[in-house]
GROMACS .gro file of C-alpha atoms in nm:
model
  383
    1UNK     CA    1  -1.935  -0.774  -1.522
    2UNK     CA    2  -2.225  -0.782  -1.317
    3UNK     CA    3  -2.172  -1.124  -1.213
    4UNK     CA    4  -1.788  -1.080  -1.090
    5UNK     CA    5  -1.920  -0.740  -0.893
    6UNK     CA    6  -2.200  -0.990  -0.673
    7UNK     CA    7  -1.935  -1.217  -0.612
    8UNK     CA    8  -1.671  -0.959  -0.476
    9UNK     CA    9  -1.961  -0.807  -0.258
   10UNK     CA   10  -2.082  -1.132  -0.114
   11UNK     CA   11  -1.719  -1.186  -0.016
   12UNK     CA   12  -1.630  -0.907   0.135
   13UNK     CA   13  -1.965  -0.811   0.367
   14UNK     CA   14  -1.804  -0.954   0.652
   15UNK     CA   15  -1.498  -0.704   0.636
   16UNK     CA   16  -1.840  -0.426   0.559
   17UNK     CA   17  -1.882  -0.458   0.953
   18UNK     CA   18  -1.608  -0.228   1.038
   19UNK     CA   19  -1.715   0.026   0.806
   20UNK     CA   20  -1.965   0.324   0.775
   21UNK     CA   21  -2.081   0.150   0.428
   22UNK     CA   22  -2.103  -0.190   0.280
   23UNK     CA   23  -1.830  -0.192  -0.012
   24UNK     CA   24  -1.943  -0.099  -0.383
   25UNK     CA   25  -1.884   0.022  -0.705
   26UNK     CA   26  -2.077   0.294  -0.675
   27UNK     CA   27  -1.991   0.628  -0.512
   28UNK     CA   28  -2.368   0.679  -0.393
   29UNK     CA   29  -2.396   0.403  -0.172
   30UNK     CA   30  -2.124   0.576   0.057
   31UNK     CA   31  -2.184   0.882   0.247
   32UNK     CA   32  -1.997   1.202   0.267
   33UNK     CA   33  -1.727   1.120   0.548
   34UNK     CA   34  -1.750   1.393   0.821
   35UNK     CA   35  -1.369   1.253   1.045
   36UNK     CA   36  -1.562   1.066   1.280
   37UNK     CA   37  -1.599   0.743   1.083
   38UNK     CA   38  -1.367   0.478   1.180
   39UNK     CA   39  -1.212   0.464   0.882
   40UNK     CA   40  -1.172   0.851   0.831
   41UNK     CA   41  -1.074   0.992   1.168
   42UNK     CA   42  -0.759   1.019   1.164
   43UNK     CA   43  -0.757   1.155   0.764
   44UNK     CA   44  -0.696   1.528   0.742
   45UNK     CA   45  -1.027   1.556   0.474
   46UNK     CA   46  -0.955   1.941   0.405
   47UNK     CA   47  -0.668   1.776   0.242
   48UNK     CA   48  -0.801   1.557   0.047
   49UNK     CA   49  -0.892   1.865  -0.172
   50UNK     CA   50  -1.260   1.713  -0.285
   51UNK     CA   51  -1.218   1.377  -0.372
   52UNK     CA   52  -1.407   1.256  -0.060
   53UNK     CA   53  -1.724   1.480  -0.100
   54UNK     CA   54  -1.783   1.502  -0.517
   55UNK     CA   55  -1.598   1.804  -0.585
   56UNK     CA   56  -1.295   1.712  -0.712
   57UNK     CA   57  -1.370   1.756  -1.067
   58UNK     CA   58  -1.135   1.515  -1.329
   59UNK     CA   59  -0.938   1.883  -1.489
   60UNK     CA   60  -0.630   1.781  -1.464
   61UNK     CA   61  -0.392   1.558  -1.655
   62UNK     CA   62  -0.154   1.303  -1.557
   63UNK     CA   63   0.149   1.116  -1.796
   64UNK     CA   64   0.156   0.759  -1.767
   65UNK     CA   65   0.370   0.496  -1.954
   66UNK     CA   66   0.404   0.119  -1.941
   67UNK     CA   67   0.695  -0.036  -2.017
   68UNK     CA   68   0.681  -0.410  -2.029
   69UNK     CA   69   0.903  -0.723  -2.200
   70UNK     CA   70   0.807  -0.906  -2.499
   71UNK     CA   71   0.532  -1.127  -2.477
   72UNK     CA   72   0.345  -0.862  -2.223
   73UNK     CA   73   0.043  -0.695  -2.356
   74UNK     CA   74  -0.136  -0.401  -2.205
   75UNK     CA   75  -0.457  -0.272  -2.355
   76UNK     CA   76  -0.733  -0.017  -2.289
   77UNK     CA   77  -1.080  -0.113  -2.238
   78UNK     CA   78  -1.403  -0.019  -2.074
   79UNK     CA   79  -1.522  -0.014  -1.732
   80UNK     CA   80  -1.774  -0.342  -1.858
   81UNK     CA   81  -1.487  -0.537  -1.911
   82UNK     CA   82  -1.495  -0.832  -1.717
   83UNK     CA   83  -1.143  -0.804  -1.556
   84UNK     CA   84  -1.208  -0.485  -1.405
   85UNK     CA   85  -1.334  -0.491  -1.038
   86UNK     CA   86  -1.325  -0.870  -1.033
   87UNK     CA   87  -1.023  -0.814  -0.769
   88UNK     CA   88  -1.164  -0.596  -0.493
   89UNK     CA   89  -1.462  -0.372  -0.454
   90UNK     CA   90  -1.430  -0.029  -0.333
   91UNK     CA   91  -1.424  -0.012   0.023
   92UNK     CA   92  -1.491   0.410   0.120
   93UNK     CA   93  -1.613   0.708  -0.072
   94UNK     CA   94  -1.278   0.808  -0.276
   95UNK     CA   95  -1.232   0.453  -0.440
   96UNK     CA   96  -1.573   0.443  -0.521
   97UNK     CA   97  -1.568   0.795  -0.664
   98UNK     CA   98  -1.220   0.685  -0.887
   99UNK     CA   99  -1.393   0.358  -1.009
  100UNK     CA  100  -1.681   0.575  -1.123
  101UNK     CA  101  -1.504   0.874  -1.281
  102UNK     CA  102  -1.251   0.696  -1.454
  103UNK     CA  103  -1.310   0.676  -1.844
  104UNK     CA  104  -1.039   0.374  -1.954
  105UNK     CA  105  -0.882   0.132  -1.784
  106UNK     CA  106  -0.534   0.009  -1.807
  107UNK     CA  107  -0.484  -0.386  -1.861
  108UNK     CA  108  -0.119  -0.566  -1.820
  109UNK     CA  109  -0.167  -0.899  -1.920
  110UNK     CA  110   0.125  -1.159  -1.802
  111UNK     CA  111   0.052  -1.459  -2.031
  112UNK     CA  112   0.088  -1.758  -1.817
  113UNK     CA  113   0.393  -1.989  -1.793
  114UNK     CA  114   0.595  -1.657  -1.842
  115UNK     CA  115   0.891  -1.619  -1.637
  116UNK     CA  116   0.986  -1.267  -1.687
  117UNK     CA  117   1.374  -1.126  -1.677
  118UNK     CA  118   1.316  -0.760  -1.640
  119UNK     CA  119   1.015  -0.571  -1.489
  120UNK     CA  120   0.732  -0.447  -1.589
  121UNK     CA  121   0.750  -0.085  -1.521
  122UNK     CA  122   0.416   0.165  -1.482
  123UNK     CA  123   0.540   0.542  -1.490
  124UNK     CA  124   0.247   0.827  -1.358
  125UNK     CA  125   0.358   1.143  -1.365
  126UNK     CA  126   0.165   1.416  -1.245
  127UNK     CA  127   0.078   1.702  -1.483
  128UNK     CA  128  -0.148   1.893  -1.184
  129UNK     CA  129  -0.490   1.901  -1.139
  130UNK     CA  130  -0.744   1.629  -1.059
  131UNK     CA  131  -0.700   1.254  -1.256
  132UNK     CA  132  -0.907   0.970  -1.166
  133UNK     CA  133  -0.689   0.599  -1.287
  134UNK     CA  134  -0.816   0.200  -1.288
  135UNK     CA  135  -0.522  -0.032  -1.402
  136UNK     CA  136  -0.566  -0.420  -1.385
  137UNK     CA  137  -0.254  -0.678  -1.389
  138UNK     CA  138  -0.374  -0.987  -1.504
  139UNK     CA  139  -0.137  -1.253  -1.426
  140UNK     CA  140  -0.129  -1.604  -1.575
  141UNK     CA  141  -0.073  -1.934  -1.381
  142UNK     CA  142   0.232  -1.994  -1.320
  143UNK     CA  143   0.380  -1.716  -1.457
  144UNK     CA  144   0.661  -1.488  -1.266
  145UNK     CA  145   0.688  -1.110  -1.300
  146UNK     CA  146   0.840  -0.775  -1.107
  147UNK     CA  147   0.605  -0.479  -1.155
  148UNK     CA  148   0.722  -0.125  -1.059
  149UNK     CA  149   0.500   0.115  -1.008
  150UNK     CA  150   0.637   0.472  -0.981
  151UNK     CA  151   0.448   0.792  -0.887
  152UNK     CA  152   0.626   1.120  -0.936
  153UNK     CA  153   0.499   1.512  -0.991
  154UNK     CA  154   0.227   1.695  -0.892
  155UNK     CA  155  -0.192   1.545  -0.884
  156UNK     CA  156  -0.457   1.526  -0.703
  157UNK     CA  157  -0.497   1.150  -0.803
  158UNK     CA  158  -0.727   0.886  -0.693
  159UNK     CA  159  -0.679   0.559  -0.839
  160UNK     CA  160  -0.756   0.163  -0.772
  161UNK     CA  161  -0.498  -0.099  -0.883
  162UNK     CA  162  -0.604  -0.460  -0.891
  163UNK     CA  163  -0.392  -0.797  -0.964
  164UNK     CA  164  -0.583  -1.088  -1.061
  165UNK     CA  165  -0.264  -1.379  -0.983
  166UNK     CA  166  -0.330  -1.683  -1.161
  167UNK     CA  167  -0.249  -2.038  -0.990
  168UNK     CA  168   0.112  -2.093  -0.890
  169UNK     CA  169   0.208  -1.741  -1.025
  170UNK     CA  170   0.496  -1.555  -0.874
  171UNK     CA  171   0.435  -1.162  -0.821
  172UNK     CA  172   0.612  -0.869  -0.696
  173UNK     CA  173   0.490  -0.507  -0.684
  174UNK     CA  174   0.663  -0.228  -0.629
  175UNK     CA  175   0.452   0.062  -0.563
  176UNK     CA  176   0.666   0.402  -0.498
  177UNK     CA  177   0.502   0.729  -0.399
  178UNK     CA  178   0.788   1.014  -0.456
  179UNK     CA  179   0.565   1.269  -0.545
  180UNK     CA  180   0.621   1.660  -0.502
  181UNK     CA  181   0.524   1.846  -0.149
  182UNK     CA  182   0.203   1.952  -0.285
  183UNK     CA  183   0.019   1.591  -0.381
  184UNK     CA  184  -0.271   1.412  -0.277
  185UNK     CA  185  -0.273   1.037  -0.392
  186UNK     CA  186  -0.584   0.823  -0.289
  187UNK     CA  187  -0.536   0.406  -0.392
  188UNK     CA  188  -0.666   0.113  -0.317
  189UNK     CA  189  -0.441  -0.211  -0.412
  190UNK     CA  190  -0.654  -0.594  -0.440
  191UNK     CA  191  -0.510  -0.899  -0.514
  192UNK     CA  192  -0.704  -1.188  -0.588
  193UNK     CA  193  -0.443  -1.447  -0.506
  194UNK     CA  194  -0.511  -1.821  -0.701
  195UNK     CA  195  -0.412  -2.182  -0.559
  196UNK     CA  196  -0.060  -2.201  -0.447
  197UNK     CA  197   0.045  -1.835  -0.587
  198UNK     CA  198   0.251  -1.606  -0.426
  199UNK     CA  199   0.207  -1.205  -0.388
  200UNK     CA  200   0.460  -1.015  -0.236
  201UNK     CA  201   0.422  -0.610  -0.246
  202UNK     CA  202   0.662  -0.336  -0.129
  203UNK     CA  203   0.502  -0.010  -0.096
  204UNK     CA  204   0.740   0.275  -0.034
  205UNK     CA  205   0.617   0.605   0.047
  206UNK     CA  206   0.799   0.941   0.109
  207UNK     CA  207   0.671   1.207  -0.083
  208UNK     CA  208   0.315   1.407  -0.138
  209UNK     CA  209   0.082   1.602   0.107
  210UNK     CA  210  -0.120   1.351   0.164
  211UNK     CA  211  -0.112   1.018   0.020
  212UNK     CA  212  -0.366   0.740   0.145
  213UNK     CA  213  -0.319   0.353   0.049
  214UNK     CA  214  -0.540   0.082   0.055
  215UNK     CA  215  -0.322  -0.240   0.025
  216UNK     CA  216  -0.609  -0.549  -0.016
  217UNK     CA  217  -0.544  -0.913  -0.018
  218UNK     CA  218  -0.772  -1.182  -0.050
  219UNK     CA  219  -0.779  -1.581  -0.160
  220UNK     CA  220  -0.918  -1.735  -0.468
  221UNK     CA  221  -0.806  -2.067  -0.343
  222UNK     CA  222  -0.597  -2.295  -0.101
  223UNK     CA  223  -0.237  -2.253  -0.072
  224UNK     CA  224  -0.196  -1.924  -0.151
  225UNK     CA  225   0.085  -1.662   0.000
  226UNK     CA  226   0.107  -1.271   0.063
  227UNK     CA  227   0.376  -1.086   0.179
  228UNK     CA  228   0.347  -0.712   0.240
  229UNK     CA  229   0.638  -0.471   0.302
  230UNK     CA  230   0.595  -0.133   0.367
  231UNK     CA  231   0.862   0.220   0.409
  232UNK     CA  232   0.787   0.537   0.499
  233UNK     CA  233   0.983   0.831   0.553
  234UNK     CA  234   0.676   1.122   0.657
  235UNK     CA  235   0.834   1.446   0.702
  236UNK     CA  236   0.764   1.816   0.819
  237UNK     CA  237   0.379   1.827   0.781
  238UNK     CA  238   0.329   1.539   0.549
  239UNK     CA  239   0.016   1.293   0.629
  240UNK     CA  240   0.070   0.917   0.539
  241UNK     CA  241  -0.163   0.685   0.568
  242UNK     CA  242  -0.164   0.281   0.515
  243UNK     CA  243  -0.472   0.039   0.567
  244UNK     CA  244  -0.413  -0.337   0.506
  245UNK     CA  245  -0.672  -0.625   0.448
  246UNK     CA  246  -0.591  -0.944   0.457
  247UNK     CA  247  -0.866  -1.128   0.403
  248UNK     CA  248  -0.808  -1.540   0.470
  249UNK     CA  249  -1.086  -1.687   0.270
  250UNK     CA  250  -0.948  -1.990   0.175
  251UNK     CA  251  -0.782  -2.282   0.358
  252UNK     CA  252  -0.421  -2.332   0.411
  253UNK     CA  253  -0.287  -2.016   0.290
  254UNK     CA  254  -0.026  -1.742   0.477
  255UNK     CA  255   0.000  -1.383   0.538
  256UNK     CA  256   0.297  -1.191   0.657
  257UNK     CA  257   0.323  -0.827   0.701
  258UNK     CA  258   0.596  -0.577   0.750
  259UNK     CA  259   0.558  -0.214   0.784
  260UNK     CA  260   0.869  -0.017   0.945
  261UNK     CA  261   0.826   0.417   0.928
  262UNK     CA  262   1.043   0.708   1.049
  263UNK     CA  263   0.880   1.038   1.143
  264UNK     CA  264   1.107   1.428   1.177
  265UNK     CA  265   0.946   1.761   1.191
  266UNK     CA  266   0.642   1.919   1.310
  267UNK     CA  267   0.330   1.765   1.248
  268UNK     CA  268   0.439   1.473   1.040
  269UNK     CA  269   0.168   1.206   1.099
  270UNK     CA  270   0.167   0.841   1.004
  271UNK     CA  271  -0.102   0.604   1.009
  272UNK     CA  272  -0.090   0.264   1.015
  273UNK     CA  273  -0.387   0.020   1.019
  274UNK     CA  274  -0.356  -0.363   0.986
  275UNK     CA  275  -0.651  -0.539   0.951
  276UNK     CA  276  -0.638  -0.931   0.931
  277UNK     CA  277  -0.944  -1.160   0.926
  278UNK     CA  278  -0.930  -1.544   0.932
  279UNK     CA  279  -1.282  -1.701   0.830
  280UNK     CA  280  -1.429  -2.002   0.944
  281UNK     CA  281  -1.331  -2.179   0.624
  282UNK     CA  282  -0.973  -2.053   0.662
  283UNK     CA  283  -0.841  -2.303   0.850
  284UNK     CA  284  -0.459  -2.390   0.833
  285UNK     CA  285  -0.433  -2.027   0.856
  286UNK     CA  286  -0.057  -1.912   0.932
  287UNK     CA  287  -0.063  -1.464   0.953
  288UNK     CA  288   0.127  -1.211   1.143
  289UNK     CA  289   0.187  -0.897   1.147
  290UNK     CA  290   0.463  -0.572   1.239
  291UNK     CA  291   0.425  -0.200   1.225
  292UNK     CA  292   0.745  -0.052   1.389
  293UNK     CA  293   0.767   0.335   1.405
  294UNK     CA  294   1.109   0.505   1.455
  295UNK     CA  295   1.006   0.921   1.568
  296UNK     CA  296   1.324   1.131   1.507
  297UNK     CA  297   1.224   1.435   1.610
  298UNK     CA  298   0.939   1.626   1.857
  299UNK     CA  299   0.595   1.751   1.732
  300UNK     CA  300   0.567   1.400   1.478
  301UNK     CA  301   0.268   1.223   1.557
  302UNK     CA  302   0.214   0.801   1.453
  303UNK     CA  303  -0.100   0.600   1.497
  304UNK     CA  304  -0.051   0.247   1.472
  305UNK     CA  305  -0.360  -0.001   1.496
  306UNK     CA  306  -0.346  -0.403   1.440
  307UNK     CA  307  -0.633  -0.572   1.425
  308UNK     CA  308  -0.692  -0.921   1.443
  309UNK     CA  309  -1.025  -1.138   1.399
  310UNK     CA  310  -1.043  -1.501   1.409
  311UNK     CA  311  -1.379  -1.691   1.321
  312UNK     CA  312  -1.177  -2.086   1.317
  313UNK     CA  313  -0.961  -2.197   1.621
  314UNK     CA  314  -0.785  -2.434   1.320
  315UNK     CA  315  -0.516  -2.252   1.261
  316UNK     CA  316  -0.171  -2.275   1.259
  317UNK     CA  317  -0.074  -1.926   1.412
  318UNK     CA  318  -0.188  -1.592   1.427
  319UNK     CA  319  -0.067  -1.230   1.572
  320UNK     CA  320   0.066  -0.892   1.534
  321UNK     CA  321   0.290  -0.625   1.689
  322UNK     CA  322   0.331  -0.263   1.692
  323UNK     CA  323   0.605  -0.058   1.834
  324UNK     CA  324   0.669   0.315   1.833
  325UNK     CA  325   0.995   0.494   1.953
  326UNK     CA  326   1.322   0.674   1.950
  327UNK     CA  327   1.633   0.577   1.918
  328UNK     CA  328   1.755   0.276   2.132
  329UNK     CA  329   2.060   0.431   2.346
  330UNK     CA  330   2.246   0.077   2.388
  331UNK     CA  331   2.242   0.097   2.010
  332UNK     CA  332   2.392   0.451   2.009
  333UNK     CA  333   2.628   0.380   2.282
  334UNK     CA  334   2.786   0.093   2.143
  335UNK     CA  335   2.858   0.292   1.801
  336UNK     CA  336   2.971   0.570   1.963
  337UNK     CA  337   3.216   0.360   2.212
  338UNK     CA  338   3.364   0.189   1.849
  339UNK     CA  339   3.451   0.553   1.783
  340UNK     CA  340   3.186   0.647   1.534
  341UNK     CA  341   3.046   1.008   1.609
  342UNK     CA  342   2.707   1.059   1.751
  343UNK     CA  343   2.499   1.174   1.412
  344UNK     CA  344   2.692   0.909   1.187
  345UNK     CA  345   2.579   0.645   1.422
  346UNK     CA  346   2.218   0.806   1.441
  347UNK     CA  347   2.242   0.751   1.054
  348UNK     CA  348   2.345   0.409   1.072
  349UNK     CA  349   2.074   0.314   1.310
  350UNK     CA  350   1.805   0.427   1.113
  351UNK     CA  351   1.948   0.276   0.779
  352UNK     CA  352   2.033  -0.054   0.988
  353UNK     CA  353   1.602  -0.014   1.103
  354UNK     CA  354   1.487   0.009   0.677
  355UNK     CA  355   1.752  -0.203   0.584
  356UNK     CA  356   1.587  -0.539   0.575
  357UNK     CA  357   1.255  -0.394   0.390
  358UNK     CA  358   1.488  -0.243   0.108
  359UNK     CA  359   1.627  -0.555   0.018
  360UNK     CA  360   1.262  -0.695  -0.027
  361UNK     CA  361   1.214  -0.508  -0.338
  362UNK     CA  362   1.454  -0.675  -0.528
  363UNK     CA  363   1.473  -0.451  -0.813
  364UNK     CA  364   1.848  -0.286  -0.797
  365UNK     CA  365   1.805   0.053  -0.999
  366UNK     CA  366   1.500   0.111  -0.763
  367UNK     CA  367   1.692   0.008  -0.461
  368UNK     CA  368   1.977   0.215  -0.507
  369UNK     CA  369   1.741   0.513  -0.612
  370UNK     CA  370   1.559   0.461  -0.273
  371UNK     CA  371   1.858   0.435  -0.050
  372UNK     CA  372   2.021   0.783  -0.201
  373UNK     CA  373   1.679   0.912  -0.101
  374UNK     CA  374   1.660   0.728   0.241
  375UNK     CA  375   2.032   0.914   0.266
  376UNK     CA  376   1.882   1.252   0.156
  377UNK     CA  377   1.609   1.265   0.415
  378UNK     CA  378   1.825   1.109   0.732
  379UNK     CA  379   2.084   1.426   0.621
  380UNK     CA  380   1.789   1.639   0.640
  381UNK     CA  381   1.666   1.453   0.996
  382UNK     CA  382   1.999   1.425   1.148
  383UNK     CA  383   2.239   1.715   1.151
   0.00000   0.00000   0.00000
């Protein structure tokens, strides 16, 4: 355990640079964040209810059920077991504090060679209260598998979720955040991606208070692939948040990232941060990046910031974009001119702008679930 831990830190003190703290297991090593840290100004921490400072005490209680095709195991072990952590350290205060206060981990073991017909689904259901979670998916080479990952109820819940993906495995994750009005859901995702794997996620977030993501990529070994998707639909007074690693530590591998939102009602505020770093042993690096932000209505507020460091010039391309906006009226006008009434082509812009991330997931009962929902919040948006 101790030996995986060293290794994790080594790798990741050059990310350590942009933050207030070096990453580690241990919530001591991080100091209380006051909102002018990089990494927590534009967080809300009143809203965090405690689980930034130490006082969010683990009271509450939270349901959560695997469900997973023959040949899957999941077990419960300790925090010295040596596939926990071995993904991703914890890079601020509240993923430190979850690593800490958690009492058992949750393993899903993919045995390798597997190709899996249906998903592996993780159910969390809120109960109230504060929970503190650690859940490991250990993938084996060459091995394909869906996981689905769905968050519903009420919790104040901080949690960190890591995929160890063995060589030439095949992943998808599916994380959805539909919790009620009144959550607070801290995570931090890390993939350790092996030789020629692939690791796609699609996070999806619409409800909660305040929920805060961490998505975390890094490279065990050349050839590896990420893709990360990402909807949000943040709504009257709801604070979203979404900070992406990539981390390129290993030659020849590629990065792609996709993160489209849509914003209606006062004081709805999305953040997005994209943070790519290419190494100087990264070379053959091929990354880019998108956060597009679609603002429906006055008094919503997005910040959107890609980042983009570079230590080898031996790459094969590198960049980002962000755009934030309201509806396109050459879009509009041409529906409307086919006869189709202002708010039904509204609708049909906005589905037409999620559309393509949707259709990344891949899993159809979660698709269809989504959409109704995408339909339920653009009837709410656009009336």
């Amino acid at each position: 355990m101790a030996e995986a831990q060293s290794i994790a830190v080594a790798a990741e003190s050059t990310v350590a640079t942009r933050m207030s703290a070096p990453p580690s297991y241990d919530v001591a090593d991080f100091p209380v964040p006051h909102g002018r840290e990089e990494e927590w100004r534009f967080t809300p921490l009143e809203r965090l209810k405690g689980l930034h400072d130490g006082t969010a005490v683990a009271t509450g209680s939270v349901k959560v059920e695997v469900s997973a095709p023959d040949g899957v195991t999941v077990t419960t072990v300790g925090r010295d077991d040596p596939r926990v952590g071995r993904a991703g350290t914890p890079v601020d205060r509240v993923a430190a504090q979850a690593f800490s206060a958690f009492e058992k981990a949750t393993v899903v073991s993919v045995p390798a060679e597997a190709a899996l017909a249906d998903p592996v689904r993780l159910s969390v259901q809120g109960e109230g209260g504060v929970t503190y979670g650690h859940t490991v998916f250990e993938i084996g080479a060459f091995a394909e598998v869906v996981i689905v990952a769905d968050h519903t109820g009420d919790a104040v819940r901080a949690t960190n979720v890591e995929f160890l993906v063995g060589d030439g495995a095949k992943v998808t994750f599916v994380s959805v955040q539909d919790w009620d009005d009144t959550a607070v859901h801290c995570s931090q995702h890390s993939a350790l991606i092996g030789r020629d794997a692939t690791f796609k996620s699609v996070v999806i977030t619409f409800g909660g208070d305040l929920v805060r993501l961490h998505p975390r990529v890094s490279y065990a070994a050349p050839g590896g692939e990420a893709e990360l998707y990402g909807l949000y639909f943040t709504d009257n007074g709801q604070h979203q948040e979404h900070r992406l690693l990539v981390d390129h530590t290993a030659a020849n591998c590629r990065s792609n990232v996709a993160y489209k939102g849509a914003l209606q009602g006062a004081d709805a505020h999305a953040v997005w941060i994209g943070d790519v770093l290419i190494r100087a042993a990264a070379t053959g690096t091929d990354t880019y990046e998108l956060n597009r932000n679609l603002v429906l209505t006055d008094g919503a507020r997005v910040d959107s910031v890609p980042n983009l460091e570079i230590e080898t010039g031996e790459i094969v391309g590198a960049g980002h974009a962000s755009a934030t906006g309201r509806f396109e009226d050459e879009q509009l006008f041409y529906l409307m001119a086919r006869g189709i009434p202002a708010e039904e082509a509204r609708r049909l812009v906005v589905r037409g702008f999620f559309a393509e991330l949707v259709q990344q997931i891949g899993v159809p009962d979660v698709e269809e679930r989504l959409i109704a929902k995408l339909e339920a919040e653009l009837a709410e948006a656009i009336a």
